[in-house]
Short mmCIF file of C-alpha atoms in Angstrom, two decimals:
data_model
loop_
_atom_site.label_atom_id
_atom_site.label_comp_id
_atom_site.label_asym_id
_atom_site.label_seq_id
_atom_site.Cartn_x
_atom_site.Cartn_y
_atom_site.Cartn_z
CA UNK A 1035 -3.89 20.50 -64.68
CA UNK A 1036 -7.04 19.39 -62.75
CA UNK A 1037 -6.03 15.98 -62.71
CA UNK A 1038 -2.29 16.92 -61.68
CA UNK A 1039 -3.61 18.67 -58.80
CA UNK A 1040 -6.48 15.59 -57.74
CA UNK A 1041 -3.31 13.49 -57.97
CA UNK A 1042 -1.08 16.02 -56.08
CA UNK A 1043 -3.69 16.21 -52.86
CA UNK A 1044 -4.30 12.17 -53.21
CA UNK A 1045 -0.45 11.84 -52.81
CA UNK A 1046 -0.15 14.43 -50.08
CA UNK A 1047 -3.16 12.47 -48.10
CA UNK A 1048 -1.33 8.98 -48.80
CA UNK A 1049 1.54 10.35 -47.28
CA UNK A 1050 0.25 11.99 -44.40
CA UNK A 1051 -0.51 8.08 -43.53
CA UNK A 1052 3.37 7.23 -43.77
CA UNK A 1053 4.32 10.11 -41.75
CA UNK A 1054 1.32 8.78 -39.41
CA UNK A 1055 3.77 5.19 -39.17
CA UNK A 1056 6.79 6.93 -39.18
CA UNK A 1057 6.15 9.22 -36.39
CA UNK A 1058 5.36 6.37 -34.35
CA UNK A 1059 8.92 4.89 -35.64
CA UNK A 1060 10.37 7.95 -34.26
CA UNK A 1061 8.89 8.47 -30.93
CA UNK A 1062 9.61 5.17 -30.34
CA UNK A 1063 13.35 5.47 -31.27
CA UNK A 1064 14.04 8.99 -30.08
CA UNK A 1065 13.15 7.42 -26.89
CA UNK A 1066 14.49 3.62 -26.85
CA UNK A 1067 16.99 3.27 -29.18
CA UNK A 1068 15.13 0.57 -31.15
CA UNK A 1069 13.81 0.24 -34.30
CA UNK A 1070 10.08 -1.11 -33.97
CA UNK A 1071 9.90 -2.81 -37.17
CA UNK A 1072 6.11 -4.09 -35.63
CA UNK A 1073 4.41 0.11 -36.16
CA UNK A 1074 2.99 -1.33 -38.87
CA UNK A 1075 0.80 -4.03 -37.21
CA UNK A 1076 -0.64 -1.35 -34.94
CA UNK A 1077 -2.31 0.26 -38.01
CA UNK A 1078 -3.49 -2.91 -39.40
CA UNK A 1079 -4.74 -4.07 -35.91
CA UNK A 1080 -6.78 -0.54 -35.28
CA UNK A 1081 -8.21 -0.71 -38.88
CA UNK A 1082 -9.37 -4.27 -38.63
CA UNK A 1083 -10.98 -3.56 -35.20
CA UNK A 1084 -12.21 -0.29 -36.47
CA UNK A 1085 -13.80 -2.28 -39.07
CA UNK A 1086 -15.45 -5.01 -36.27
CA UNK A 1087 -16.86 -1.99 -34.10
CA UNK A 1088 -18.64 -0.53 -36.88
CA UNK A 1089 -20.28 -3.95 -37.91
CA UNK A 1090 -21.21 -4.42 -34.50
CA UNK A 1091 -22.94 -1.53 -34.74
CA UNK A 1092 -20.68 1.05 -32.42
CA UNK A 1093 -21.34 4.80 -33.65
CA UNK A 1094 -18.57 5.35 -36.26
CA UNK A 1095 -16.56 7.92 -34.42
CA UNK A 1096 -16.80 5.84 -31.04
CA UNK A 1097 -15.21 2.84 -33.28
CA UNK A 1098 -12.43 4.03 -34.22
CA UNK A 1099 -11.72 6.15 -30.76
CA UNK A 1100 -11.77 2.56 -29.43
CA UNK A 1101 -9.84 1.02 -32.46
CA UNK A 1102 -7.10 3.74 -31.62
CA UNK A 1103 -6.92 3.04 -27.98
CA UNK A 1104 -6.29 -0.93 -29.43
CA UNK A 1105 -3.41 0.04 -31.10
CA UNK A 1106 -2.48 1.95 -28.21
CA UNK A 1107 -3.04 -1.53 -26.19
CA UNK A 1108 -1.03 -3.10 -28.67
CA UNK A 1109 2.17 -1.00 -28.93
CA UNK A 1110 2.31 -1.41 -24.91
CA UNK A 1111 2.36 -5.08 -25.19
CA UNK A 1112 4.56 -5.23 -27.90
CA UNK A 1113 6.79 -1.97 -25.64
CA UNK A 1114 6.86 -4.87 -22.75
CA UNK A 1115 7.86 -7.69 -24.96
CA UNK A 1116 10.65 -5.94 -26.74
CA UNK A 1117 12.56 -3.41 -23.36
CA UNK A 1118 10.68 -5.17 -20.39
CA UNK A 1119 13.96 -6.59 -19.13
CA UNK A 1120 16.38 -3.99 -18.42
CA UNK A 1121 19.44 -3.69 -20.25
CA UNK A 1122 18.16 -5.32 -23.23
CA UNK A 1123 20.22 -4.13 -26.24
CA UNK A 1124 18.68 -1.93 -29.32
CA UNK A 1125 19.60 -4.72 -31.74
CA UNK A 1126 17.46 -7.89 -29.52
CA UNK A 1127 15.09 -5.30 -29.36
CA UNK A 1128 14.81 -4.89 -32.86
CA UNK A 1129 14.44 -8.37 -33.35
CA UNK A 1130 11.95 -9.20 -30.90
CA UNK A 1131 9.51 -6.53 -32.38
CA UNK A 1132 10.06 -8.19 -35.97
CA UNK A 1133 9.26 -11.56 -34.23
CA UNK A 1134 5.98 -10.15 -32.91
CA UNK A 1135 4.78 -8.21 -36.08
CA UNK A 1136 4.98 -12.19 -37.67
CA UNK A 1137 3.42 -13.38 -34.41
CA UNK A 1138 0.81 -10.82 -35.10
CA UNK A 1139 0.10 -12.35 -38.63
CA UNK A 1140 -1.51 -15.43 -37.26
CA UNK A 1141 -3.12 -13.94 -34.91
CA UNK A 1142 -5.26 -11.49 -37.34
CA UNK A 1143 -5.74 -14.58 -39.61
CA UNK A 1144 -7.36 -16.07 -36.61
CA UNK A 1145 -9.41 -13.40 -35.76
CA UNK A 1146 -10.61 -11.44 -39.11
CA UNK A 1147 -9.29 -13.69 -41.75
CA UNK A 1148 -7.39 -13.66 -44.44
CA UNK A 1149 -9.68 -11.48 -46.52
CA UNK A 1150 -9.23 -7.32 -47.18
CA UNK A 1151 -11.65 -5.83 -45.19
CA UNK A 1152 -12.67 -1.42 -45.84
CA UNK A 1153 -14.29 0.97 -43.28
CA UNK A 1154 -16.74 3.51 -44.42
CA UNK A 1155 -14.96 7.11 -44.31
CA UNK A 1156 -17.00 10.48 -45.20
CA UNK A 1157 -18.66 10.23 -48.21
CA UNK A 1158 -18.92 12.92 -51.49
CA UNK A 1159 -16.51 15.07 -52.83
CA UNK A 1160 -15.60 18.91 -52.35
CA UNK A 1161 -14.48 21.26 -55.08
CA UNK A 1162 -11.37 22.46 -53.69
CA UNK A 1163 -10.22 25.21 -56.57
CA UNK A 1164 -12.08 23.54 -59.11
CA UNK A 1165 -10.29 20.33 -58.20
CA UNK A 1166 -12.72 17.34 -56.87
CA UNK A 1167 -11.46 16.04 -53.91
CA UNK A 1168 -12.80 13.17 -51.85
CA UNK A 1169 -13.90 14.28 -47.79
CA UNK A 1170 -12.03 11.32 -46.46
CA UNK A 1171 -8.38 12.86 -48.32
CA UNK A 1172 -8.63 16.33 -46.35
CA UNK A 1173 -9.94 14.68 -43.23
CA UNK A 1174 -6.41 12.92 -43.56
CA UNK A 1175 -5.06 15.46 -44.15
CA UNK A 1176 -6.37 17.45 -41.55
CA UNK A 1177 -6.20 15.27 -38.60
CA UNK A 1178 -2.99 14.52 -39.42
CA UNK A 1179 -1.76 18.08 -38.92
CA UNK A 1180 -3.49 18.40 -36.06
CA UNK A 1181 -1.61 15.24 -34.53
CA UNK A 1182 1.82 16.78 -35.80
CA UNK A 1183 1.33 19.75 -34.13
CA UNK A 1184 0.12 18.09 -30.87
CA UNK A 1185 3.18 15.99 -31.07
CA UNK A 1186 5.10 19.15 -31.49
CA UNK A 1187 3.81 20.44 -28.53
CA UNK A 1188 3.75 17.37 -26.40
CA UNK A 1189 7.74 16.87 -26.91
CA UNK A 1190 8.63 20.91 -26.76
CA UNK A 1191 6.08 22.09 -23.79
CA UNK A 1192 5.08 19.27 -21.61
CA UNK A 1193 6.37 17.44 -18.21
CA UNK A 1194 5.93 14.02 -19.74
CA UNK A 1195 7.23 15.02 -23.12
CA UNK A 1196 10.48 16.45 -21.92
CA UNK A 1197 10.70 13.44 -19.53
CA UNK A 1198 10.78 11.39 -22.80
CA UNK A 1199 12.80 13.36 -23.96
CA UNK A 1200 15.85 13.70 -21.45
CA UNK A 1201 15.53 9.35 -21.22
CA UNK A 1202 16.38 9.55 -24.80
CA UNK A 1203 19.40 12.19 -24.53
CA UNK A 1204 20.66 9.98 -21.16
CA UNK A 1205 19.75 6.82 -20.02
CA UNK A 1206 21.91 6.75 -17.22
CA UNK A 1207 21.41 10.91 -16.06
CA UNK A 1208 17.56 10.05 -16.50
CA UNK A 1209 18.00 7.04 -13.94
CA UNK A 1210 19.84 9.18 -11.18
CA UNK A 1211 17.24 11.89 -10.84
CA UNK A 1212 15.08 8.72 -10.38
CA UNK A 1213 12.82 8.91 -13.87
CA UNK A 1214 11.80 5.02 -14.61
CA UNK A 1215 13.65 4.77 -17.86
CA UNK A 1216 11.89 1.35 -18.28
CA UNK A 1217 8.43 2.80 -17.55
CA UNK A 1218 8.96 5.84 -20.51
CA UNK A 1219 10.22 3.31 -22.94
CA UNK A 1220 6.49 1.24 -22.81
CA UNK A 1221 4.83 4.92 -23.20
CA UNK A 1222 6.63 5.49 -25.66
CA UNK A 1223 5.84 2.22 -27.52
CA UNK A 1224 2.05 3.00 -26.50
CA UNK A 1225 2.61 6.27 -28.20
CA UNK A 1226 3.72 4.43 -31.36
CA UNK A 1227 0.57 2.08 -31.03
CA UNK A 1228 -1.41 5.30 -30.99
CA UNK A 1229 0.17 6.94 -33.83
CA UNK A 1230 -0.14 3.54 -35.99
CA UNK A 1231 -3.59 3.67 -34.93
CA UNK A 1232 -4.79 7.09 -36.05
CA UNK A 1233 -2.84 5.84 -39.64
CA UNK A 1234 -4.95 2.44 -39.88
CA UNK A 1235 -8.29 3.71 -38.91
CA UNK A 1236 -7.69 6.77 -41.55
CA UNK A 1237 -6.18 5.29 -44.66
CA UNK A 1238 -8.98 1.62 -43.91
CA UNK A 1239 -11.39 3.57 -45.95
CA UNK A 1240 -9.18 4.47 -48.72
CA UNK A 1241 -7.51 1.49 -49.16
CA UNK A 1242 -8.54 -2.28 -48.29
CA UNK A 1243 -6.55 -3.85 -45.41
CA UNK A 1244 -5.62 -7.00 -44.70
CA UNK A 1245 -3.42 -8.85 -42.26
CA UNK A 1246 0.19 -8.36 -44.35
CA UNK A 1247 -0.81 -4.65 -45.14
CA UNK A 1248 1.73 -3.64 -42.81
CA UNK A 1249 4.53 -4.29 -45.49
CA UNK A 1250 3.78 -1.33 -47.58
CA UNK A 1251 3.16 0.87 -44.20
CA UNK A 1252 6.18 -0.03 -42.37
CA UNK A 1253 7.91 0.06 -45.75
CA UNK A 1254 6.60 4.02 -46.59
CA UNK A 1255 6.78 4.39 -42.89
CA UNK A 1256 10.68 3.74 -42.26
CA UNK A 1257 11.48 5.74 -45.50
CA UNK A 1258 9.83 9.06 -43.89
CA UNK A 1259 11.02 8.15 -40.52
CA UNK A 1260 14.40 8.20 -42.15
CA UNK A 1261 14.36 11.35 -43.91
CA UNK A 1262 14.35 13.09 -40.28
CA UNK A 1263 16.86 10.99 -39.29
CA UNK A 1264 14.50 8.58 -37.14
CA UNK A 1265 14.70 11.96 -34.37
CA UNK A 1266 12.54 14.40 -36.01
CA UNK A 1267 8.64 14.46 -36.10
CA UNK A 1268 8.23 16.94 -38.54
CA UNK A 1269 10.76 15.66 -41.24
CA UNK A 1270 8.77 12.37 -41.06
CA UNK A 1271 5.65 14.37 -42.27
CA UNK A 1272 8.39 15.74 -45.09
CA UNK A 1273 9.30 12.69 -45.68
CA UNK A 1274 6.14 11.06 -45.63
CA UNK A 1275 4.25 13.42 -47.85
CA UNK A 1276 7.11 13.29 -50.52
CA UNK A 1277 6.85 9.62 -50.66
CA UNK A 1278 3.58 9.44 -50.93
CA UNK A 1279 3.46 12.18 -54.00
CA UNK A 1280 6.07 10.28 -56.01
CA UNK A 1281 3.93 6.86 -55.20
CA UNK A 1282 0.82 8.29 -56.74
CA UNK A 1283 2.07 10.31 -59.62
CA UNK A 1284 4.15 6.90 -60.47
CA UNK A 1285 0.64 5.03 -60.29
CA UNK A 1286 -1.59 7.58 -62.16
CA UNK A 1287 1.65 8.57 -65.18
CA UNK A 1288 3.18 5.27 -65.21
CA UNK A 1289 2.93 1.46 -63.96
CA UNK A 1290 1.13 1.28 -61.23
CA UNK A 1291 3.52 -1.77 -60.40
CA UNK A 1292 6.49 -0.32 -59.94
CA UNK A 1293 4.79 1.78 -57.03
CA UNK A 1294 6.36 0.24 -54.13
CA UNK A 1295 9.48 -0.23 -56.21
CA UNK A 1296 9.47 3.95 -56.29
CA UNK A 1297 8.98 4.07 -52.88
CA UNK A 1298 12.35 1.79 -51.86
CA UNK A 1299 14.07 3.21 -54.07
CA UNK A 1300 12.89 6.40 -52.47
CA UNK A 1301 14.38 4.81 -48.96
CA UNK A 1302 17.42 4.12 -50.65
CA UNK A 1303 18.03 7.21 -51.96
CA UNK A 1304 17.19 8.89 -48.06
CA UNK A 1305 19.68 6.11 -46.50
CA UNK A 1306 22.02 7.41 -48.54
CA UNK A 1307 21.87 10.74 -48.25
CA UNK A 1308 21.23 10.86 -44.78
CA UNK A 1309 24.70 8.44 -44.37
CA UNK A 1310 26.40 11.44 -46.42
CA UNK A 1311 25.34 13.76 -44.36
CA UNK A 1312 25.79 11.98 -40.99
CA UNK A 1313 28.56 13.12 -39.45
CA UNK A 1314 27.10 17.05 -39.65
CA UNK A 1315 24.08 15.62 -38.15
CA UNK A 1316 23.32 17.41 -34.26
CA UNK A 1317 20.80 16.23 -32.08
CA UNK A 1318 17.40 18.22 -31.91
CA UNK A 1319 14.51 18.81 -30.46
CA UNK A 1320 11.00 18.77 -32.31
#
C-alpha cells in the first residue's frame, strides 16, 4: 500500500505538469480559436534556459523567474507569428504554430544541443503518512494549485480576464466597444508561454529534457486540455492529473513502454467521449 500511494502522488505531480501545458492550450483557445500545437516548446525552452541561468550561476529561484518570463517571450512571438494579420483563420493558425514548434527544434539544437539536460529541484524526501515523497513532487504539486486558482480568479474577477474573455465569446461585439481583439489574442499566447513555462522549469528536475521533449508534453497536454473541452481550466487539471496517474501506475505495474501508448489511448478515449457528448456541451466560464 506504501508503494501504491508513492506511485499515486508521483502520478498526481506528473500530471499537474500536463494540466500545466494544457491550461496554456486552453487559454490560448478559449481566446483565439486556435489550437497552439507549439505549448510544448515553451516548456522545453524555459527548462533549457532555466538550466543555462543556474550554470551561469543566477540564484536558483531568480533562474527560473527569468526562464518563465522566456517562455512568456516566446509564446508572444510565436502569438504574433500565428494571429498577427487579422482575419487569419483558426486552421492557418494552427498550422503556423506547428511550423514554429519544428522551427524551434533547430533552434534549441543550436543553442543547448542535442543532449538531455536536468535542473536541480529541492532535495530529500518528506514522510507524508508514512509514504516517502520527494520535495520537488509536492512543490509541483503545490505551485500548481496555486496557478489554477490564480487562473480561476484572473478569468472570473479581473478587467483583463473578462476582457479575454468576452473576445473569445465575440469577436466582432469585442471589436465595436473598441477592445483590440488582435492585441488579447498575443496575451493570450504570452499567457500560454507562461503557463508552459511554470510546467518546464518544474517537471526539468524530475525528468531530463531535451529539444523533442515537447512530444510527450504537448501529447499529455492536448489530452487534459481535451477533457475540459479545450474551454475549461479546471477540467484540464482533471484531466491532467488522471493522465498522469494511469501513466505512472502503467510504468511502475506494467511496461514502462507502453506509457505513452496509455496516454493516447487515454486522448482517444476523451475525443471520443467528449464528441458523444458534444452537442449537450454549453459554454462556461472558469
Amino acid at each position: 500500500m506504501t508503494q501504491f500511494l508513492m506511485f499515486l502522488i508521483n502520478g498526481i505531480a506528473i500530471g499537474c505538469g500536463f494540466a500545466l501545458v494544457g491550461s496554456g492550450l486552453v487559454a490560448v483557445y478559449r481566446i483565439t480559436g486556435v489550437v497552439n500545437f507549439a505549448q510544448g516548446m515553451f516548456a522545453v525552452v524555459a527548462a533549457l534556459s532555466a538550466t543555462s541561468f543556474v550554470a551561469m550561476g543566477i540564484w536558483h529561484g531568480l533562474a527560473e523567474l527569468i526562464a518563465i518570463s522566456v517562455g512568456g517571450l516566446a509564446g508572444l512571438i510565436t502569438g504574433v507569428i500565428a494571429v498577427g494579420k487579422r482575419g487569419t483563420q483558426p486552421l492557418t493558425a494552427l498550422l503556423v504554430t506547428l511550423a514554429v514548434g519544428f522551427l524551434a527544434y533547430a533552434v534549441e539544437v543550436l543553442v543547448w544541443g542535442d543532449h538531455p539536460r536536468s535542473l536541480p529541484g529541492l532535495s530529500g524526501r518528506i514522510d507524508l503518512l508514512g509514504v516517502p515523497v520527494q520535495r520537488q513532487y509536492l512543490l509541483v504539486i503545490a505551485v500548481t494549485a496555486v496557478v489554477f486558482v490564480l487562473l480561476w480568479l484572473f478569468f472570473a474577477r479581473t478587467y483583463l480576464g473578462k476582457v479575454l474573455t468576452a473576445c473569445a465569446s465575440n469577436p466582432y461585439a469585442a471589436r465595436v466597444v473598441g477592445i483590440d481583439v488582435t492585441r488579447m489574442a498575443f496575451i493570450a499566447f504570452a499567457l500560454g508561454g507562461v503557463l508552459g513555462g511554470i510546467a518546464g522549469v518544474l517537471i526539468a528536475p524530475l525528468r531530463p529534457i531535451s529539444f523533442d521533449t515537447d512530444v510527450s508534453l504537448i501529447v499529455g497536454g492536448f489530452a487534459a486540455a481535451i477533457f475540459g473541452g479545450l474551454t475549461r481550466p479546471m477540467m484540464a487539471l482533471l484531466g491532467g492529473v488522471l493522465l498522469g496517474i494511469t501513466e505512472t501506475m502503467i510504468r511502475a505495474y506494467g511496461n514502462a513502454s507502453f506509457a505513452t501508448m496509455g496516454a493516447l489511448v487515454f486522448l482517444l478515449v476523451i475525443m471520443i467521449w467528449q464528441a458523444a457528448r458534444r452537442p449537450t456541451v454549453h459554454k462556461e466560464s472558469v
